[in-house]
Amino acid sequence: MNNIKCACGHENPEGTVLCGNCGRPLTAEAENQKMVDMRYEGSARRSQTYNKTVIDKIWNFFSSVRVGIWLIVIILVAAAIGTILPQVFYVPAVTETEIAAYYERVYGTFGKLYYQLGLSDLYGSWWFQTLIGMLGISLIVASLDRVIPLFKSLKKQRTRRHESFMKRQRLFGIGENHLKDETLVKSEEKLKELRYNVKRENGALLAEKGRFSRWGPYVNHAGLIIFLGAVMLRSLPGFYVDETMWIREGETRALPETEGYYLESKEFTLETYDKEQTDEVFGEAIERVGTIASNYQTDVVLYKNPKDALPGDTKNLEEVKKESIQVNHPLKFDGFSVYQMDFRLDELRTMNFNLINKKTEESLGDVSIDLVNPKDLYDLGEGTSVELLGYYPDFSGIEEGEPQTKSPLPNNPAFLIKMITPETPEGETSFVAIKQTVEPLGENEYKLAFKNVETRDVSGLTIRKDKTLWILGLGGLIFMIGVVQGAYFNHRRIWIHETANGEIAIAAHTNKNWFAIKKELDQVTEAALLPRYIDQQDIDSEVDKKEGESSS
Amino acid sequence: MTLVQISGNLLFFAFVCYLLATLLFGGAVKGAKSESSASEKRWGKLAIIVTILGFIANLGYFITRWIAAGHAPVSNLFEFTTAFGMMVVGAFILIYFIYKTPMLGLFALPIAIIIIAYASMFPRELNPLIPALKSYWLYVHVITAALGEAILAISAVAGLIYLLKHVDVTKRTKQRFWLEAVMFTLVLVLGFVASTTTFSLMDYEASFSYVDKEEKPSEITYNTPPLFGMNEYVALTPNTMEPLAEMPPLVNAKKLSTVTWAFLFGTILYGLIRLLARKSISALLQPLVKKANSSLMDEIGYRAVLIGFPVFTLGALIFAMIWAHEAWSRFWGWDPKEVWALITWLFYAAFLHLRLSRGWHGEKSAWLAVIGFIIIMFNLIAVNLIIAGLHSYA
Ligand code: HEM
């Protein structure tokens, strides 16, 4: 490494812009500037020093804030494009063809194009995830490139800075020393009152406060990196469970992905706001909108199978807890949460029939068919029975002589049955569906007459486990600490020294909030009769100057 | 008087205070020979007292309505937007006590007034909470997010003052055009208020049956004359105006009609202003900001973003994620409203980086602040109007 030796004798590493000791500009460029660039204290940064190997080039690419901003802006624009049409997971379609058809049907040619370009699943696309990944890399590289040299140079600041450094500060003043030896004493007093840490060293003073705020951006970037890391972890198996299940009232079902947990649904309740009861306050709204739901709730019992139980053996379930799952109040156990997400009201549960003689209308007994677990044979005694030959829970018509079912859900149950009575010991075959009876093998003497149905509600639940939550939370917390640290506190420094010819020079720097440091500097100036300082970056005076120039 | 009526009256009182305070701030700015003159101080003091009085009444509205409804009044479009307007005033008061500049009040209060007026165009009755909104996180999330957005809005106000002072309105430039476009947009909001008020005073109502995008028959009631008809509409109310055009199923022709009326009223209003003043609104306002301290406005613009950004992150992203995790089982679902909160956040992140690392000060920074506010308002208005997701109120 070629060190740069400053006029003050200090050895600076290659790439340094301002001498780490006295602050003299070390490059021709810095020397020509009216004001020095104080970010990172003019220290040597890797990205500004090396640009030979591929690694250098990659490092420099990701360390550039210009690149970082471009990444942010591109992600921003992409995110916005993704909101033009609903994303695929909000669309009521399942298969690829259905989805494609949906976009074209509802949104026309634009929708078709949107789907074909993959914009309908933009946030899950490889290129969007790559952009997020690049943002993460950029955050890491840019932070490391800056925080280390910054830390080093802030640690070993010298009290007296060279005049060329002082006069290139935004706030700078030089003039007569009114109080002679008292100047620095008085300044120190005032600065301490303003909670500065003050260092004095033969005729020079350095006052500093809020240095920790300089770490704010790096802390918040670290928080973001942790957050992004946690999001990536979720794609590894075991960290993240996302299952849905439908459970009917009275049913007990194994909770998917859990170890031996079972859930029983006691009851599903849907409540709405009662107009009478809430008339005074909400009557008007209910009048306008119609019924408004107030609660979706599933009362459940959570069970656990003992350790030694065989899978599927549910005889010895032990009750863990009873709870009511509501929207916003998930059931929580063992790292899992179960959410109330959906419901279906009044699913058919049992159908009750009467076996009657068609002519005499005499009843031979009741048949009650459980639509989820139907029996094969219903024995009514005295030689009478009904045999279930076929069950079609969601009957959709007959194709090639075979009854068809659309789904396993009992939405439209139909049965192929054989009725055996003492009079008809061979049995009569009949096809029974809602509101229709077909007798495929000729006229029957008996029929299964529909009596009534019993229904029950079904709850749609989501079972979720997310082992990364605490990491996400930690990332969020660190991010917040970092932004608050960087945004609500400022790093302020004031330099005052006696010059060689007996004058007093003052300079001040803050990373932000110049308004506040000026007010403090005013107070110090007043207390120690310091020379007036000027703001070398006052926009109005620049504008005035420009206006003055053009008019003359 | 019921609590709800008291609440309504308090809001009206606050509204009047804000109008009065705007005039007083105007007096402070106009009467002053230079900034921080005695006359400015006197008027400024009076103005801020009236503002605070209005703000207290506004808080009174918020609290009484909270008590009456049994939940924080941030659960529908009217309530949320009003709360946002109130917080803009709160954020202004906060910044005023740091920088003591009446100029800011002269522009911040009218913005708050426009927001509250806009809010009151939506149904104002109290509504009960649907199950998804029944959570303390609703209050925590919405109030913090709105506060963050309000503080960020102050940055745009400072930016606007900066631009009014620095954009040369005598020359034909892009800047002049866009600055006037911002002014025009503000007038359009007033156009919306004017048209909605006009038709609601007339008790205008027209019902139609139509076929929705899922090909199901539906009904809809317009509150403005139907410039556009819904897909396969049939008028149910006798003697209504015949819509000028029928829209495809995807377009909500009722909203389109409302927006078009707002546009028509706003444009006429704008035309009248230009006719009477014989100059653009930017030029009209320019004398008011002549004495603005540019460095200070630049500083306020940056400072407001610095103060608002952490609050916004906490409210609109972190609390939002916690709540989404409780209510919808996932902390992030790429819902349009969520995505636009993310976009807002990314935008202000870009703002901070451009300013800190690429030296975007002064005019560039002022433009960014104004654009940021436009994004916030887009999320508030357009996302609810056009892209309705889980969050769509009412
Ligand atoms: C969405 C992502 C990001 C957020 C929310 C974020 C946030 C922040 C914040 C709040 C600051 C402090 C700004 C100020 O005080 O004015 C900051 C500074 C900074 N950020 Fe980021 N940042 C993000 C991405 C990036 C990326 C991708 C880079 C990479 C180039 C980057 C590089 C920097 C640098 C170099 C600083 C200045 C540090 C200093 O001068 O001390 N940031 N960031």
PDB file of C-alpha atoms in Angstrom, chain A residues 185-320:
ATOM      1  CA  VAL A 185     -12.555  29.077  28.681  1.00  0.00           C
ATOM      2  CA  LYS A 186     -15.819  30.900  28.095  1.00  0.00           C
ATOM      3  CA  SER A 187     -16.542  28.863  24.988  1.00  0.00           C
ATOM      4  CA  GLU A 188     -15.938  25.649  26.845  1.00  0.00           C
ATOM      5  CA  GLU A 189     -18.242  26.720  29.645  1.00  0.00           C
ATOM      6  CA  LYS A 190     -21.063  27.506  27.253  1.00  0.00           C
ATOM      7  CA  LEU A 191     -20.521  24.411  25.147  1.00  0.00           C
ATOM      8  CA  LYS A 192     -20.616  22.198  28.230  1.00  0.00           C
ATOM      9  CA  GLU A 193     -23.861  23.843  29.194  1.00  0.00           C
ATOM     10  CA  LEU A 194     -25.133  22.848  25.754  1.00  0.00           C
ATOM     11  CA  ARG A 195     -24.062  19.268  26.563  1.00  0.00           C
ATOM     12  CA  TYR A 196     -21.106  19.077  24.266  1.00  0.00           C
ATOM     13  CA  ASN A 197     -18.098  16.932  25.057  1.00  0.00           C
ATOM     14  CA  VAL A 198     -15.240  19.382  24.986  1.00  0.00           C
ATOM     15  CA  LYS A 199     -11.572  18.654  24.387  1.00  0.00           C
ATOM     16  CA  ARG A 200      -8.948  21.380  24.723  1.00  0.00           C
ATOM     17  CA  GLU A 201      -5.388  21.234  23.649  1.00  0.00           C
ATOM     18  CA  ASN A 202      -2.898  24.109  23.454  1.00  0.00           C
ATOM     19  CA  GLY A 203      -5.060  26.858  22.075  1.00  0.00           C
ATOM     20  CA  ALA A 204      -7.543  24.658  20.260  1.00  0.00           C
ATOM     21  CA  LEU A 205     -10.924  23.348  21.196  1.00  0.00           C
ATOM     22  CA  LEU A 206     -13.086  20.567  19.799  1.00  0.00           C
ATOM     23  CA  ALA A 207     -16.663  20.248  20.992  1.00  0.00           C
ATOM     24  CA  GLU A 208     -18.679  17.259  19.897  1.00  0.00           C
ATOM     25  CA  LYS A 209     -22.027  15.677  20.617  1.00  0.00           C
ATOM     26  CA  GLY A 210     -24.323  12.998  19.268  1.00  0.00           C
ATOM     27  CA  ARG A 211     -21.613  11.009  17.544  1.00  0.00           C
ATOM     28  CA  PHE A 212     -23.654   7.820  18.031  1.00  0.00           C
ATOM     29  CA  SER A 213     -26.232   9.172  15.597  1.00  0.00           C
ATOM     30  CA  ARG A 214     -23.689   8.599  12.837  1.00  0.00           C
ATOM     31  CA  TRP A 215     -24.159   4.846  13.312  1.00  0.00           C
ATOM     32  CA  GLY A 216     -27.913   5.197  12.742  1.00  0.00           C
ATOM     33  CA  PRO A 217     -27.899   4.359   9.024  1.00  0.00           C
ATOM     34  CA  TYR A 218     -25.695   1.330   9.565  1.00  0.00           C
ATOM     35  CA  VAL A 219     -27.843   0.077  12.416  1.00  0.00           C
ATOM     36  CA  ASN A 220     -30.995   0.482  10.362  1.00  0.00           C
ATOM     37  CA  HIS A 221     -29.409  -1.211   7.353  1.00  0.00           C
ATOM     38  CA  ALA A 222     -28.401  -4.095   9.648  1.00  0.00           C
ATOM     39  CA  GLY A 223     -32.026  -4.344  10.751  1.00  0.00           C
ATOM     40  CA  LEU A 224     -33.166  -4.489   7.127  1.00  0.00           C
ATOM     41  CA  ILE A 225     -30.615  -7.175   6.329  1.00  0.00           C
ATOM     42  CA  ILE A 226     -31.811  -9.275   9.275  1.00  0.00           C
ATOM     43  CA  PHE A 227     -35.396  -8.814   8.113  1.00  0.00           C
ATOM     44  CA  LEU A 228     -34.577  -9.849   4.539  1.00  0.00           C
ATOM     45  CA  GLY A 229     -32.594 -12.809   5.892  1.00  0.00           C
ATOM     46  CA  ALA A 230     -35.599 -13.978   7.875  1.00  0.00           C
ATOM     47  CA  VAL A 231     -37.798 -13.730   4.802  1.00  0.00           C
ATOM     48  CA  MET A 232     -35.343 -15.972   2.952  1.00  0.00           C
ATOM     49  CA  LEU A 233     -35.273 -18.477   5.817  1.00  0.00           C
ATOM     50  CA  ARG A 234     -38.998 -18.987   5.458  1.00  0.00           C
ATOM     51  CA  SER A 235     -38.512 -20.836   2.223  1.00  0.00           C
ATOM     52  CA  LEU A 236     -36.459 -23.527   4.012  1.00  0.00           C
ATOM     53  CA  PRO A 237     -38.503 -26.526   5.173  1.00  0.00           C
ATOM     54  CA  GLY A 238     -39.583 -26.539   8.801  1.00  0.00           C
ATOM     55  CA  PHE A 239     -39.585 -22.816   9.314  1.00  0.00           C
ATOM     56  CA  TYR A 240     -42.945 -22.072   7.926  1.00  0.00           C
ATOM     57  CA  VAL A 241     -46.268 -23.878   7.919  1.00  0.00           C
ATOM     58  CA  ASP A 242     -49.287 -22.610   6.033  1.00  0.00           C
ATOM     59  CA  GLU A 243     -52.210 -25.028   5.846  1.00  0.00           C
ATOM     60  CA  THR A 244     -55.934 -24.616   5.526  1.00  0.00           C
ATOM     61  CA  MET A 245     -58.672 -26.933   6.630  1.00  0.00           C
ATOM     62  CA  TRP A 246     -62.418 -27.128   6.684  1.00  0.00           C
ATOM     63  CA  ILE A 247     -63.978 -28.498   9.836  1.00  0.00           C
ATOM     64  CA  ARG A 248     -67.654 -29.227  10.367  1.00  0.00           C
ATOM     65  CA  GLU A 249     -69.543 -28.735  13.570  1.00  0.00           C
ATOM     66  CA  GLY A 250     -69.191 -31.840  15.688  1.00  0.00           C
ATOM     67  CA  GLU A 251     -66.177 -33.093  13.780  1.00  0.00           C
ATOM     68  CA  THR A 252     -62.775 -33.860  15.275  1.00  0.00           C
ATOM     69  CA  ARG A 253     -59.890 -33.643  12.843  1.00  0.00           C
ATOM     70  CA  ALA A 254     -56.134 -33.915  12.968  1.00  0.00           C
ATOM     71  CA  LEU A 255     -54.436 -30.542  12.584  1.00  0.00           C
ATOM     72  CA  PRO A 256     -52.166 -30.805   9.550  1.00  0.00           C
ATOM     73  CA  GLU A 257     -48.405 -30.442  10.082  1.00  0.00           C
ATOM     74  CA  THR A 258     -48.739 -30.592  13.868  1.00  0.00           C
ATOM     75  CA  GLU A 259     -47.537 -33.455  16.006  1.00  0.00           C
ATOM     76  CA  GLY A 260     -50.549 -35.277  17.354  1.00  0.00           C
ATOM     77  CA  TYR A 261     -52.853 -32.304  17.738  1.00  0.00           C
ATOM     78  CA  TYR A 262     -56.543 -32.651  17.017  1.00  0.00           C
ATOM     79  CA  LEU A 263     -59.240 -30.044  16.852  1.00  0.00           C
ATOM     80  CA  GLU A 264     -62.925 -30.491  17.516  1.00  0.00           C
ATOM     81  CA  SER A 265     -65.406 -27.917  16.289  1.00  0.00           C
ATOM     82  CA  LYS A 266     -68.237 -27.500  18.770  1.00  0.00           C
ATOM     83  CA  GLU A 267     -70.065 -24.733  16.999  1.00  0.00           C
ATOM     84  CA  PHE A 268     -69.671 -22.054  14.384  1.00  0.00           C
ATOM     85  CA  THR A 269     -71.406 -18.733  15.013  1.00  0.00           C
ATOM     86  CA  LEU A 270     -72.061 -15.871  12.674  1.00  0.00           C
ATOM     87  CA  GLU A 271     -73.386 -12.784  14.403  1.00  0.00           C
ATOM     88  CA  THR A 272     -74.615  -9.573  12.850  1.00  0.00           C
ATOM     89  CA  TYR A 273     -75.329  -6.198  14.349  1.00  0.00           C
ATOM     90  CA  ASP A 274     -78.854  -6.004  15.597  1.00  0.00           C
ATOM     91  CA  LYS A 275     -80.539  -2.914  14.229  1.00  0.00           C
ATOM     92  CA  GLU A 276     -82.928  -2.607  17.161  1.00  0.00           C
ATOM     93  CA  GLN A 277     -80.222  -2.897  19.732  1.00  0.00           C
ATOM     94  CA  THR A 278     -77.746  -0.514  18.183  1.00  0.00           C
ATOM     95  CA  ASP A 279     -80.279   1.755  16.557  1.00  0.00           C
ATOM     96  CA  GLU A 280     -79.260   4.839  18.437  1.00  0.00           C
ATOM     97  CA  VAL A 281     -75.702   4.859  17.169  1.00  0.00           C
ATOM     98  CA  PHE A 282     -75.385   2.586  14.183  1.00  0.00           C
ATOM     99  CA  GLY A 283     -78.966   2.451  12.889  1.00  0.00           C
ATOM    100  CA  GLU A 284     -78.244   4.794  10.025  1.00  0.00           C
ATOM    101  CA  ALA A 285     -75.275   2.796   8.775  1.00  0.00           C
ATOM    102  CA  ILE A 286     -77.148  -0.492   8.974  1.00  0.00           C
ATOM    103  CA  GLU A 287     -80.045   1.125   7.148  1.00  0.00           C
ATOM    104  CA  ARG A 288     -77.742   2.182   4.324  1.00  0.00           C
ATOM    105  CA  VAL A 289     -75.500  -0.853   3.958  1.00  0.00           C
ATOM    106  CA  GLY A 290     -77.801  -3.673   5.077  1.00  0.00           C
ATOM    107  CA  THR A 291     -76.703  -6.282   7.563  1.00  0.00           C
ATOM    108  CA  ILE A 292     -73.228  -5.892   8.974  1.00  0.00           C
ATOM    109  CA  ALA A 293     -71.434  -8.881  10.432  1.00  0.00           C
ATOM    110  CA  SER A 294     -70.137  -8.461  13.949  1.00  0.00           C
ATOM    111  CA  ASN A 295     -68.487 -11.781  14.652  1.00  0.00           C
ATOM    112  CA  TYR A 296     -67.257 -14.976  13.020  1.00  0.00           C
ATOM    113  CA  GLN A 297     -66.421 -17.538  15.643  1.00  0.00           C
ATOM    114  CA  THR A 298     -65.653 -21.228  15.938  1.00  0.00           C
ATOM    115  CA  ASP A 299     -65.809 -22.771  19.391  1.00  0.00           C
ATOM    116  CA  VAL A 300     -63.199 -25.476  19.474  1.00  0.00           C
ATOM    117  CA  VAL A 301     -61.554 -27.991  21.753  1.00  0.00           C
ATOM    118  CA  LEU A 302     -57.896 -28.707  21.184  1.00  0.00           C
ATOM    119  CA  TYR A 303     -56.714 -32.241  21.920  1.00  0.00           C
ATOM    120  CA  LYS A 304     -53.363 -33.906  21.939  1.00  0.00           C
ATOM    121  CA  ASN A 305     -52.734 -37.542  21.289  1.00  0.00           C
ATOM    122  CA  PRO A 306     -50.578 -39.204  23.949  1.00  0.00           C
ATOM    123  CA  LYS A 307     -47.026 -39.874  22.773  1.00  0.00           C
ATOM    124  CA  ASP A 308     -47.450 -43.654  22.515  1.00  0.00           C
ATOM    125  CA  ALA A 309     -50.671 -43.536  20.494  1.00  0.00           C
ATOM    126  CA  LEU A 310     -50.652 -44.951  16.980  1.00  0.00           C
ATOM    127  CA  PRO A 311     -51.229 -42.477  14.179  1.00  0.00           C
ATOM    128  CA  GLY A 312     -54.932 -42.144  13.473  1.00  0.00           C
ATOM    129  CA  ASP A 313     -55.882 -43.684  16.809  1.00  0.00           C
ATOM    130  CA  THR A 314     -58.056 -41.070  18.454  1.00  0.00           C
ATOM    131  CA  LYS A 315     -59.457 -42.989  21.386  1.00  0.00           C
ATOM    132  CA  ASN A 316     -57.258 -41.531  24.086  1.00  0.00           C
ATOM    133  CA  LEU A 317     -57.134 -37.868  23.077  1.00  0.00           C
ATOM    134  CA  GLU A 318     -56.294 -35.582  25.944  1.00  0.00           C
ATOM    135  CA  GLU A 319     -57.993 -32.209  26.081  1.00  0.00           C
ATOM    136  CA  VAL A 320     -55.514 -29.333  25.948  1.00  0.00           C
TER     137      VAL A 320
END
